Amino acid sequence: MIGGLFIYNHKGEVLISRVYRDDIGRNAVDAFRVNVIHARQQVRSPVTNIARTSFFHVKRSNIWLAVVTKQNVNAAMVFEFLYKMCDVMASYFGKISEENIKNNFVLIYELLDEILDFGYPQNSETGSLKTFITQQGIKGQTKEEQSQITSQVTGQIGWRREGIKYRRNELFLDVLESVNLLMSPQGQVLSAHVSGRVVMKSYLSGMPECKFGMNDKIIIDKAGKGGVTNEAGKSTSGKQSIAIDDCTFNQCVRLSKFDSERSISFIPPDGEYELMRYRTTKDIILPFRVIPLVREVGRTKLEVKVVIKSNFKPSLLAQKIEVRIPTPLNTSGVQVICMKGKAKYKASENAIVWKIKRMAGMKESQISAEIELLPTNDKKKWARPPISMNFEVPFAPSGLKVRYLKVFESKLNYSDHDVIKWVRYIGRSGIYETRC
Amino acid sequence: MTDSKYFTTTKKGEIFELKAELNSDKKEKKKEAVKKVIASMTVGKDVSALFPDVVNCMQTDNLELKKLVYLYLMNYAKSQPDMAIMAVNTFVKDCEDPNPLIRALAVRTMGCIRVDKITEYLCEPLRKCLKDEDPYVRKTAAVCVAKLHDINAQLVEDQGFLDTLKDLISDSNPMVVANAVAALSEIAESHPNSNLLDLNPQSINKLLTALNECTEWGQIFILDCLANYTPRDDRESQSICERVTPRLSHANSAVVLSAVKVLMKFMEMLPKDLDYYGTLLKKLAPPLVTLLSAEPELQYVALRNINLIVQKRPEILKHEMKVFFVKYNDPIYVKLEKLDIMIRLASQANIAQVLAELKEYATEVDVDFVRKAVRAIGRCAIKVEQSAERCVSTLLDLIQTKVNYVVQEAIVVIKDIFRKYPNKYESVIATLCENLDSLDEPEARAAMIWIVGEYAERIDNADELLESFLEGFHDESTQVQLQLLTAIVKLFLKKPTETQELVQQVLSLATQDSDNPDLRDRGYIYWRLLSTDPVAAKEVVLAEKPLISEETDLIEPTLLEELICHIGTLASVYHKPPSAFVEGSRGVMHKRLPARTGSGEGTECPDVGNAAGGSAPEAAPSIIPSQGDLLGDLLNLDLAPPTTPAVLLPLMGAGFGAAPAVMPASLNAPVGGGLGDLFDLGGGVGMPMGAYIPPKTVWLPAMKAKGLEISGTFARRAGVIQMELVLTNKAMSVMTDFAIQFNRNSFGLAPAGPLQVLTPLGPNQTIEVSLPLSTVGPVMKMDPLNNLQVAVKNNIDVFYFSCQYPISMLFVEDGKMERQVFLATWKDIPNDNESQFQIQDCHLNSEAASNKLQGSNIFTIAKRTVEGQDMLYMSIKLSNGIWVLAELKVQAGNPNYTISLKCRAPEVSQCVFQCYEAVLKN
């Protein structure tokens, strides 16, 4: 199991050091600093073995978090734990920075005592942790409150406490997708996928039982089997369904029920949380197409022309569009002309950055640039990194649609249609690259 | 309020000040002081001097302060055991506190204080807490048992905590169950044989129920524990799989990977024709792909595991090639792993896409990545024959870039392509030769030299090229030197007239001026070959090479099976068994995949461990690689230090470590005149007789070979194996131009020279020839082991026949083992490898038998007489270095002998026994 956890600043000074196992000595702290943080070359692996001791690390801004062990631990669990630890810290005191860590080191030790016991991850739900790790002491609690805390921490529904009350029952659903693309210079899609998340903010009283539905092909097909045939079912509903390759759920979702009936039912945590993640690869709407044209004129000049085309309904607007065109290392000067937005050569980033605030669907825009190069005797060719793009569109590129979210709370007297529900779709670029 | 100020105190006399503050009356001041102490502790300052003062602060109702003091205690109690006792009272009192959070905190902290005296006081509170009404306390106490076990295992057993822990598996609270499982699993690891976890269908059912309800971490503990269970039959296996599959949709990747581990393991037991088997395979792919959208560190763990899964069950991900395409911004460790998997998944169907990608990668910046991409192109060529041509032209394009490391890497892989497809792509040699000067890495230089030597006849200036390397011969690495030596000998054999001087130069450089034994040995071998028999030299050096295999870097199957059982863990990340990086006994137990058991048969398998252990028949050492390409012919020497002995040596070498094991009691006990005398039997008792030669038999009847009849036998004369042939011409016409060739065989037998039939064989004429054989030919396991397939050619046609040789002709003259070595080896070879045979109707006494056997290089090492029964201990060494040990029991007046054979390669026992029988009866 996890033998210990260290947190370092960018210089390699220890900010937090908590050892859980006897086989981890003080020298382990230094071993990691010397061999990884102060190592000269780039980190080649997130798992390092130094003298039969294994170190797992992640970095958050310039803070290093390292788990150390001498046993054959579950490596996936260790990383999941590290991410979770970061989430918990962030929700307690915001950004993970040296200053914040130093300011909250007592709290962090207290959390580490609770989240890990003898190196075994225990309870890492911020919701329940906040009920009893408050930095205020727990003196004032009544007996009922105490047992409520312990039953929530250990119980089946560790993510929600009893007795929540809202005057207005309301919920927000955000379908957040990031669309990833790798395209060849000729416009052939090499790989494309959407990874999406359904984030829910719930402000509901009591212990509501929820059921979530979307236009997943399998669910619709399953429903169709009931009465009419599949095809008839589809044509009557008139809605298009999408094929989800795979999805994963928050721990509140009853997985066995999803496995047998494909129904997504759960009791939601209070406040904001991620209900599910999913991935699709078929019939993706690619919001933008990038057409690059790079021409080398002699040894000291490059001519670049890039056209972007928006490919969605003209009534919709894409925002925060940014096209990043890499330039060679030996660039001496750049002249840019663009029809729309602003373009700038950023020498420190070796790229031309072209920004457009807004762009409607079915439009086209173009940039052309002349890049002057310094003559070099470096034989190595320029690797031509791909042109990347960022944007935000108000629809889900996978085609996913929320069909319903039903809320049942039998004990309290509010029903499904008393709940105010909001749904929003945001499609963002993930790694959206076109080779040139 | 900010705490960062505590980190900044660096004054001298600090400890003194802190001491005063700790003893202050004001609560706030005390707390501040403890915080400062903890901050100093964190950055590594020694604040142990403050121990009594800090412990004094423990008695408080301020929980935050209490926790800080506990933290201090955990760190320093070990260095101040006597003072730590001061804390015991507070702990014991806290364990009775009405607040469950405080009870749990006390028992949790107490378990972390590794001081014997405190441990004693821990037992009573722990016992109470294990039965506490509050689940939070119980789940904490469960882990505490594991802590206590780590400090004092005996105490835990004596106090009966293990039983209480087992009871907690049936607890109503899922988190208590999960922690109890985790604690038991850990304790069980240090007692590999105890039946601690006692997994049976009932307890498994409880675990599966808890699985649905507990936290993500608890699910991991339970799944990892489930993976150690071996279901009794395929039905149970399927029902567990059905209940585990929903976990594949969990958001926590570790839960997913642990579920994959359980499924991969239990799938082994399912019949492949089962519908469910196919369904399961389909269900596994999407979650594995989803893991690739996790954070990079987790992607890395997932990719290392996918690498194993793809090797074990390639069908799962065969259609998912695209997701392994490298993204420009992937961290380098993810890129390298993806590339590995791409090569493994490359097939005819997707090769075009893969190649296009690889070509793209070869222009990236990171040197390691580029090299690996170039190498991958070569591996694609070898793996997918249809793509070879495209791969070669891609490599040529890359060579044109003149980027130094790309060129070198490309040349190394082109050499492999030549070996896989001989005589196909030699047109590119000219391009390669242009880059000769830029090669500065040994591997690339060696590869280039190999190419020049191999195709010397097509390269006009091969001698000049090789000569240019010769100038700095002594500065080259061994790899290059060996290669250069062989290449020049090849060149000489191909163009003897122009290169005599060159070959002499290299031979003298290798044999006289070098102090590398490998190089000298090889030099001498060539020198003698060339000086005694150039024809033989040609056959040896220029013999046809076996083709190289497609998959060169697969993980060895037993290791792969073990790693599959460790999916998700560090072992699967390192691709090493836990014993390679874990100290002590923990987790060193080897895990195996279960064998398939039908529900009908063999359901009663009382010992789970055994059932799992008996599953891998391939674990038994096999002497002879079943594929010819593992063991090369002599020409394999070209590319690496001699491989023939290297492959075989570990098998016998391992035997000499004197590990205690069961051995025949008779050898241990000094009976009669004492072992010393007996073992002196040794050397020359009686006259050694000539080796046994079986009578000639007809191998190829005349009617099958257009009039040529061949009969023959095998003999070993003065250490040389001879094939004695009688050729009879029963046809009407004269036969000429005889030649002979062997197929690959178990012991690498090959003609050491041409078949010497000098005069034409007239009708009805008979000729006897004797053909010396060597044992350095290509090796392939035959069935039966001693089968030899022969082709004989004459002016009329080529004829094929097969014959069996007595294995005794492979028994070498130095097969007499030292007594001690014999003893140790006998002990060391597992008893499973022993086989017993009866020889009937043999009327020799033991001495005559011993003499007779010695003639065939079966050496008697010791003799002992027990109750009128003579026991002879004998050793035999085969030409490929395998030892066979024998115990022969001869009873006066009884014509039936009993013989026991022990060998690391039990396959040979049957053949050896046949030899005994043949030798003794003739």
PDB file of C-alpha atoms in Angstrom, chain A residues 1 14-18 21-23 26 42-49 51-60 69-77 79-81 83-84 99 102-106 109-110 113-114 117-118 120-125 132-133 135 137-139 141 143 146-147 149-151 153-156 180 182 189-191 193 195 245-251 255-256 258-259 277 279 379-381 383-386 431 433 435, chain B residues 2-4 6-7 35 38-39 41-44 61 63-64 67-68 71 74 78 98-101 105 108 114 134-136 139-140 143 146-147 150 173-175 179 182 186 212-217 220-221 224 242 245-254 257-258 283 286-287 289-290 293 295 297-298 300-301 322 325-329 332-333 357 360-361 363-366 368 403 405 566 568-571 573-574 578-583 586:
ATOM      1  CA  MET A   1       0.000   0.000   0.000  1.00  0.00           C
ATOM      2  CA  VAL A  14       9.397  19.596   1.384  1.00  0.00           C
ATOM      3  CA  LEU A  15       6.124  21.260   2.301  1.00  0.00           C
ATOM      4  CA  ILE A  16       4.245  18.226   3.546  1.00  0.00           C
ATOM      5  CA  SER A  17       5.608  14.864   4.515  1.00  0.00           C
ATOM      6  CA  ARG A  18       3.407  12.124   5.879  1.00  0.00           C
ATOM      7  CA  ARG A  21       4.602   2.716   6.652  1.00  0.00           C
ATOM      8  CA  ASP A  22       7.626   1.760   8.642  1.00  0.00           C
ATOM      9  CA  ASP A  23       9.623   0.676   5.610  1.00  0.00           C
ATOM     10  CA  ARG A  26      13.466   9.833   5.871  1.00  0.00           C
ATOM     11  CA  GLN A  42      12.964  15.608 -18.884  1.00  0.00           C
ATOM     12  CA  VAL A  43      10.836  13.257 -16.789  1.00  0.00           C
ATOM     13  CA  ARG A  44      10.595  10.018 -18.712  1.00  0.00           C
ATOM     14  CA  SER A  45       8.011   8.294 -16.569  1.00  0.00           C
ATOM     15  CA  PRO A  46       5.532   9.204 -13.824  1.00  0.00           C
ATOM     16  CA  VAL A  47       6.680   6.110 -11.952  1.00  0.00           C
ATOM     17  CA  THR A  48      10.291   5.968 -10.835  1.00  0.00           C
ATOM     18  CA  ASN A  49      12.101   3.189  -9.060  1.00  0.00           C
ATOM     19  CA  ALA A  51      16.803   1.687  -4.913  1.00  0.00           C
ATOM     20  CA  ARG A  52      13.820  -0.659  -4.726  1.00  0.00           C
ATOM     21  CA  THR A  53      11.527   2.152  -3.681  1.00  0.00           C
ATOM     22  CA  SER A  54       8.860   3.282  -6.100  1.00  0.00           C
ATOM     23  CA  PHE A  55       7.754   6.887  -6.480  1.00  0.00           C
ATOM     24  CA  PHE A  56       4.574   8.031  -8.222  1.00  0.00           C
ATOM     25  CA  HIS A  57       4.280  11.688  -8.951  1.00  0.00           C
ATOM     26  CA  VAL A  58       1.962  14.269 -10.442  1.00  0.00           C
ATOM     27  CA  LYS A  59       2.574  17.959 -10.847  1.00  0.00           C
ATOM     28  CA  ARG A  60       0.108  20.745 -10.246  1.00  0.00           C
ATOM     29  CA  THR A  69       5.997   2.773  -1.569  1.00  0.00           C
ATOM     30  CA  LYS A  70       8.078  -0.351  -1.320  1.00  0.00           C
ATOM     31  CA  GLN A  71       5.295  -2.745  -2.154  1.00  0.00           C
ATOM     32  CA  ASN A  72       3.507  -3.912  -5.245  1.00  0.00           C
ATOM     33  CA  VAL A  73       0.677  -1.411  -4.899  1.00  0.00           C
ATOM     34  CA  ASN A  74      -2.209  -0.847  -7.242  1.00  0.00           C
ATOM     35  CA  ALA A  75      -0.635   1.823  -9.444  1.00  0.00           C
ATOM     36  CA  ALA A  76      -3.895   3.007 -10.971  1.00  0.00           C
ATOM     37  CA  MET A  77      -5.288   3.484  -7.496  1.00  0.00           C
ATOM     38  CA  PHE A  79      -2.759   8.015  -9.293  1.00  0.00           C
ATOM     39  CA  GLU A  80      -6.508   8.155  -8.802  1.00  0.00           C
ATOM     40  CA  PHE A  81      -5.783   8.912  -5.167  1.00  0.00           C
ATOM     41  CA  TYR A  83      -5.867  13.345  -8.364  1.00  0.00           C
ATOM     42  CA  LYS A  84      -8.521  13.009  -5.692  1.00  0.00           C
ATOM     43  CA  GLU A  99       1.558  29.616  -0.470  1.00  0.00           C
ATOM     44  CA  LYS A 102       1.944  26.418   3.642  1.00  0.00           C
ATOM     45  CA  ASN A 103      -1.072  28.372   4.840  1.00  0.00           C
ATOM     46  CA  ASN A 104      -3.096  25.222   5.277  1.00  0.00           C
ATOM     47  CA  PHE A 105      -0.543  22.661   6.308  1.00  0.00           C
ATOM     48  CA  VAL A 106      -2.335  21.726   9.510  1.00  0.00           C
ATOM     49  CA  TYR A 109      -2.225  16.859   7.698  1.00  0.00           C
ATOM     50  CA  GLU A 110      -5.656  16.462   9.158  1.00  0.00           C
ATOM     51  CA  ASP A 113      -4.979  11.420   8.406  1.00  0.00           C
ATOM     52  CA  GLU A 114      -8.576  10.939   7.411  1.00  0.00           C
ATOM     53  CA  ASP A 117      -5.245   5.040   6.879  1.00  0.00           C
ATOM     54  CA  PHE A 118      -2.109   2.851   6.918  1.00  0.00           C
ATOM     55  CA  TYR A 120      -5.317   2.618   2.339  1.00  0.00           C
ATOM     56  CA  PRO A 121      -7.510   5.335   0.807  1.00  0.00           C
ATOM     57  CA  GLN A 122     -10.616   5.736   2.914  1.00  0.00           C
ATOM     58  CA  ASN A 123     -13.119   8.486   2.388  1.00  0.00           C
ATOM     59  CA  SER A 124     -12.330  11.151  -0.154  1.00  0.00           C
ATOM     60  CA  GLU A 125     -15.728  12.754  -0.735  1.00  0.00           C
ATOM     61  CA  PHE A 132     -16.295  17.056  10.199  1.00  0.00           C
ATOM     62  CA  ILE A 133     -12.927  18.354   9.082  1.00  0.00           C
ATOM     63  CA  GLN A 135     -10.542  23.351  11.388  1.00  0.00           C
ATOM     64  CA  GLY A 137     -13.077  21.358  16.218  1.00  0.00           C
ATOM     65  CA  ILE A 138     -16.112  19.172  16.665  1.00  0.00           C
ATOM     66  CA  LYS A 139     -16.924  20.125  20.188  1.00  0.00           C
ATOM     67  CA  GLN A 141     -21.785  18.568  17.813  1.00  0.00           C
ATOM     68  CA  LYS A 143     -24.719  12.947  19.498  1.00  0.00           C
ATOM     69  CA  GLN A 146     -21.924  12.715  15.241  1.00  0.00           C
ATOM     70  CA  SER A 147     -23.606   9.484  14.298  1.00  0.00           C
ATOM     71  CA  ILE A 149     -21.443  12.005  10.201  1.00  0.00           C
ATOM     72  CA  THR A 150     -20.075   8.530  10.789  1.00  0.00           C
ATOM     73  CA  SER A 151     -22.930   6.824   9.012  1.00  0.00           C
ATOM     74  CA  VAL A 153     -18.792   8.567   5.897  1.00  0.00           C
ATOM     75  CA  THR A 154     -19.120   4.809   6.012  1.00  0.00           C
ATOM     76  CA  GLY A 155     -22.557   4.363   4.591  1.00  0.00           C
ATOM     77  CA  GLN A 156     -23.978   3.326   1.281  1.00  0.00           C
ATOM     78  CA  ASN A 180     -10.680  15.989 -30.629  1.00  0.00           C
ATOM     79  CA  LEU A 182      -6.288  14.812 -35.989  1.00  0.00           C
ATOM     80  CA  VAL A 189      -9.707  12.514 -40.716  1.00  0.00           C
ATOM     81  CA  LEU A 190      -7.006  10.420 -39.080  1.00  0.00           C
ATOM     82  CA  SER A 191      -8.753  10.193 -35.769  1.00  0.00           C
ATOM     83  CA  HIS A 193     -13.491  11.519 -30.976  1.00  0.00           C
ATOM     84  CA  SER A 195     -15.097  13.035 -24.840  1.00  0.00           C
ATOM     85  CA  ASP A 245     -18.700   3.960 -27.376  1.00  0.00           C
ATOM     86  CA  ASP A 246     -18.301   3.840 -23.663  1.00  0.00           C
ATOM     87  CA  CYS A 247     -19.351   5.707 -20.577  1.00  0.00           C
ATOM     88  CA  THR A 248     -18.375   5.882 -16.945  1.00  0.00           C
ATOM     89  CA  PHE A 249     -20.410   7.119 -14.041  1.00  0.00           C
ATOM     90  CA  ASN A 250     -20.087   8.902 -10.770  1.00  0.00           C
ATOM     91  CA  GLN A 251     -20.187   6.484  -7.895  1.00  0.00           C
ATOM     92  CA  LEU A 255     -23.924   0.402 -12.139  1.00  0.00           C
ATOM     93  CA  SER A 256     -25.615  -2.969 -11.983  1.00  0.00           C
ATOM     94  CA  PHE A 258     -27.160   0.335 -15.934  1.00  0.00           C
ATOM     95  CA  ASP A 259     -25.561  -2.930 -16.946  1.00  0.00           C
ATOM     96  CA  ARG A 277     -18.317  10.815 -18.811  1.00  0.00           C
ATOM     97  CA  ARG A 279     -16.875   8.923 -25.488  1.00  0.00           C
ATOM     98  CA  LYS A 379      20.862  19.812 -41.191  1.00  0.00           C
ATOM     99  CA  LYS A 380      17.883  18.698 -39.206  1.00  0.00           C
ATOM    100  CA  LYS A 381      14.625  19.487 -40.869  1.00  0.00           C
ATOM    101  CA  ALA A 383       9.464  18.949 -37.681  1.00  0.00           C
ATOM    102  CA  ARG A 384       6.396  20.977 -38.751  1.00  0.00           C
ATOM    103  CA  PRO A 385       4.182  20.629 -35.689  1.00  0.00           C
ATOM    104  CA  PRO A 386       0.467  20.506 -36.468  1.00  0.00           C
ATOM    105  CA  ILE A 431      -6.807  18.514 -29.117  1.00  0.00           C
ATOM    106  CA  GLU A 433      -5.058  19.493 -34.870  1.00  0.00           C
ATOM    107  CA  ARG A 435      -1.054  18.504 -39.861  1.00  0.00           C
TER     108      ARG A 435
ATOM    109  CA  THR B   2      -2.198  31.973   7.699  1.00  0.00           C
ATOM    110  CA  ASP B   3       0.008  29.137   8.795  1.00  0.00           C
ATOM    111  CA  SER B   4       2.908  29.808   6.482  1.00  0.00           C
ATOM    112  CA  TYR B   6       5.486  28.691  10.992  1.00  0.00           C
ATOM    113  CA  PHE B   7       7.811  27.697   8.190  1.00  0.00           C
ATOM    114  CA  LYS B  35       2.101  24.080  14.874  1.00  0.00           C
ATOM    115  CA  ILE B  38       5.092  20.269  13.234  1.00  0.00           C
ATOM    116  CA  ALA B  39       6.311  22.723  10.603  1.00  0.00           C
ATOM    117  CA  MET B  41       9.371  18.442  11.684  1.00  0.00           C
ATOM    118  CA  THR B  42       8.090  18.601   8.125  1.00  0.00           C
ATOM    119  CA  VAL B  43      11.127  20.375   6.779  1.00  0.00           C
ATOM    120  CA  GLY B  44      13.350  17.836   8.463  1.00  0.00           C
ATOM    121  CA  ASP B  61     -10.584  18.846  24.291  1.00  0.00           C
ATOM    122  CA  LEU B  63      -9.471  18.186  18.551  1.00  0.00           C
ATOM    123  CA  GLU B  64      -7.234  20.092  16.186  1.00  0.00           C
ATOM    124  CA  LYS B  67      -4.464  15.670  16.115  1.00  0.00           C
ATOM    125  CA  LEU B  68      -1.298  17.708  15.879  1.00  0.00           C
ATOM    126  CA  LEU B  71       1.052  13.506  14.406  1.00  0.00           C
ATOM    127  CA  MET B  74       3.674   9.004  15.373  1.00  0.00           C
ATOM    128  CA  LYS B  78       9.953   5.217  18.203  1.00  0.00           C
ATOM    129  CA  PRO B  98     -18.668   8.973  23.567  1.00  0.00           C
ATOM    130  CA  ASN B  99     -17.753  10.626  20.276  1.00  0.00           C
ATOM    131  CA  PRO B 100     -17.089   7.921  17.690  1.00  0.00           C
ATOM    132  CA  LEU B 101     -14.745  10.204  15.761  1.00  0.00           C
ATOM    133  CA  LEU B 105      -8.875   8.675  16.044  1.00  0.00           C
ATOM    134  CA  ARG B 108      -6.023   4.759  14.497  1.00  0.00           C
ATOM    135  CA  ARG B 114       5.489   1.305  16.859  1.00  0.00           C
ATOM    136  CA  ASP B 134     -20.392   2.666  15.190  1.00  0.00           C
ATOM    137  CA  PRO B 135     -19.264   1.504  11.735  1.00  0.00           C
ATOM    138  CA  TYR B 136     -16.735   4.323  11.511  1.00  0.00           C
ATOM    139  CA  LYS B 139     -13.710   0.234   9.842  1.00  0.00           C
ATOM    140  CA  THR B 140     -10.808   2.031  11.532  1.00  0.00           C
ATOM    141  CA  VAL B 143      -7.157  -1.487   9.457  1.00  0.00           C
ATOM    142  CA  ALA B 146      -3.160  -4.937   9.926  1.00  0.00           C
ATOM    143  CA  LYS B 147      -1.003  -2.273  11.588  1.00  0.00           C
ATOM    144  CA  ASP B 150       2.986  -5.438  10.959  1.00  0.00           C
ATOM    145  CA  ASN B 173     -21.565  -1.925   6.608  1.00  0.00           C
ATOM    146  CA  PRO B 174     -19.857  -2.103   3.201  1.00  0.00           C
ATOM    147  CA  MET B 175     -16.916   0.052   4.185  1.00  0.00           C
ATOM    148  CA  ASN B 179     -11.331  -2.493   5.044  1.00  0.00           C
ATOM    149  CA  ALA B 182      -7.868  -5.075   2.639  1.00  0.00           C
ATOM    150  CA  GLU B 186      -2.293  -7.794   3.386  1.00  0.00           C
ATOM    151  CA  ASN B 212     -22.115  -2.758  -5.219  1.00  0.00           C
ATOM    152  CA  GLU B 213     -22.352  -0.580  -2.156  1.00  0.00           C
ATOM    153  CA  CYS B 214     -18.953   0.535  -0.967  1.00  0.00           C
ATOM    154  CA  THR B 215     -16.755   3.500  -1.876  1.00  0.00           C
ATOM    155  CA  GLU B 216     -14.609   3.478  -4.980  1.00  0.00           C
ATOM    156  CA  TRP B 217     -11.552   2.590  -2.871  1.00  0.00           C
ATOM    157  CA  ILE B 220     -10.676  -1.698  -5.512  1.00  0.00           C
ATOM    158  CA  PHE B 221      -9.778  -3.640  -2.350  1.00  0.00           C
ATOM    159  CA  ASP B 224      -8.081  -7.082  -5.966  1.00  0.00           C
ATOM    160  CA  GLU B 242     -21.355 -11.232 -14.807  1.00  0.00           C
ATOM    161  CA  THR B 245     -18.656  -6.393 -15.519  1.00  0.00           C
ATOM    162  CA  PRO B 246     -20.809  -3.429 -14.367  1.00  0.00           C
ATOM    163  CA  ARG B 247     -17.647  -2.068 -12.673  1.00  0.00           C
ATOM    164  CA  LEU B 248     -16.211  -1.425 -16.119  1.00  0.00           C
ATOM    165  CA  SER B 249     -18.350   1.718 -16.246  1.00  0.00           C
ATOM    166  CA  HIS B 250     -16.967   3.186 -13.039  1.00  0.00           C
ATOM    167  CA  ALA B 251     -15.443   6.645 -13.241  1.00  0.00           C
ATOM    168  CA  ASN B 252     -12.426   5.531 -11.212  1.00  0.00           C
ATOM    169  CA  SER B 253      -9.823   4.005 -13.551  1.00  0.00           C
ATOM    170  CA  ALA B 254      -8.399   1.838 -10.815  1.00  0.00           C
ATOM    171  CA  LEU B 257      -8.468  -1.908 -14.223  1.00  0.00           C
ATOM    172  CA  SER B 258      -9.019  -4.132 -11.213  1.00  0.00           C
ATOM    173  CA  LYS B 283     -17.252  -5.637 -23.354  1.00  0.00           C
ATOM    174  CA  PRO B 286     -14.496   0.157 -24.741  1.00  0.00           C
ATOM    175  CA  PRO B 287     -13.421   0.676 -21.114  1.00  0.00           C
ATOM    176  CA  VAL B 289     -10.059   2.710 -24.749  1.00  0.00           C
ATOM    177  CA  THR B 290     -11.742   5.106 -22.344  1.00  0.00           C
ATOM    178  CA  SER B 293      -8.780   9.831 -22.112  1.00  0.00           C
ATOM    179  CA  GLU B 295      -4.900  12.119 -17.147  1.00  0.00           C
ATOM    180  CA  GLU B 297      -0.128   9.458 -15.624  1.00  0.00           C
ATOM    181  CA  LEU B 298      -3.091   7.142 -15.614  1.00  0.00           C
ATOM    182  CA  TYR B 300       0.660   5.560 -18.839  1.00  0.00           C
ATOM    183  CA  VAL B 301      -0.435   2.941 -16.312  1.00  0.00           C
ATOM    184  CA  LYS B 322      -6.556   4.521 -34.173  1.00  0.00           C
ATOM    185  CA  PHE B 325      -2.116   7.176 -32.569  1.00  0.00           C
ATOM    186  CA  VAL B 326       0.265   9.546 -30.889  1.00  0.00           C
ATOM    187  CA  LYS B 327      -0.843  13.093 -30.203  1.00  0.00           C
ATOM    188  CA  TYR B 328       1.640  15.869 -30.641  1.00  0.00           C
ATOM    189  CA  ASN B 329       1.293  17.030 -27.045  1.00  0.00           C
ATOM    190  CA  ILE B 332       6.954  11.344 -24.022  1.00  0.00           C
ATOM    191  CA  TYR B 333       6.236   8.369 -21.781  1.00  0.00           C
ATOM    192  CA  GLU B 357       1.679   7.603 -38.861  1.00  0.00           C
ATOM    193  CA  GLU B 360       5.088  11.259 -39.409  1.00  0.00           C
ATOM    194  CA  TYR B 361       6.587  10.360 -36.027  1.00  0.00           C
ATOM    195  CA  THR B 363      10.196  13.590 -38.152  1.00  0.00           C
ATOM    196  CA  GLU B 364       9.500  14.598 -34.548  1.00  0.00           C
ATOM    197  CA  VAL B 365      11.982  16.106 -32.152  1.00  0.00           C
ATOM    198  CA  ASP B 366      12.486  13.644 -29.319  1.00  0.00           C
ATOM    199  CA  ASP B 368      14.225   8.309 -28.402  1.00  0.00           C
ATOM    200  CA  VAL B 403      19.623  12.989 -39.831  1.00  0.00           C
ATOM    201  CA  TYR B 405      20.413   8.941 -35.669  1.00  0.00           C
ATOM    202  CA  HIS B 566      -1.103  -8.304 -11.406  1.00  0.00           C
ATOM    203  CA  GLY B 568      -3.210  -2.458 -12.393  1.00  0.00           C
ATOM    204  CA  THR B 569      -0.343  -2.880  -9.956  1.00  0.00           C
ATOM    205  CA  LEU B 570       3.260  -1.728 -10.088  1.00  0.00           C
ATOM    206  CA  ALA B 571       4.328  -5.111 -11.431  1.00  0.00           C
ATOM    207  CA  VAL B 573       3.850  -1.047 -14.916  1.00  0.00           C
ATOM    208  CA  TYR B 574       7.388  -2.355 -14.601  1.00  0.00           C
ATOM    209  CA  PRO B 578       6.830  -8.344  -7.771  1.00  0.00           C
ATOM    210  CA  SER B 579       9.754 -10.368  -6.453  1.00  0.00           C
ATOM    211  CA  ALA B 580      12.015  -8.248  -8.658  1.00  0.00           C
ATOM    212  CA  PHE B 581      11.314  -5.032  -6.786  1.00  0.00           C
ATOM    213  CA  VAL B 582       9.643  -5.892  -3.478  1.00  0.00           C
ATOM    214  CA  GLU B 583      11.793  -6.684  -0.507  1.00  0.00           C
ATOM    215  CA  ARG B 586       5.470  -9.691   0.918  1.00  0.00           C
TER     216      ARG B 586
END
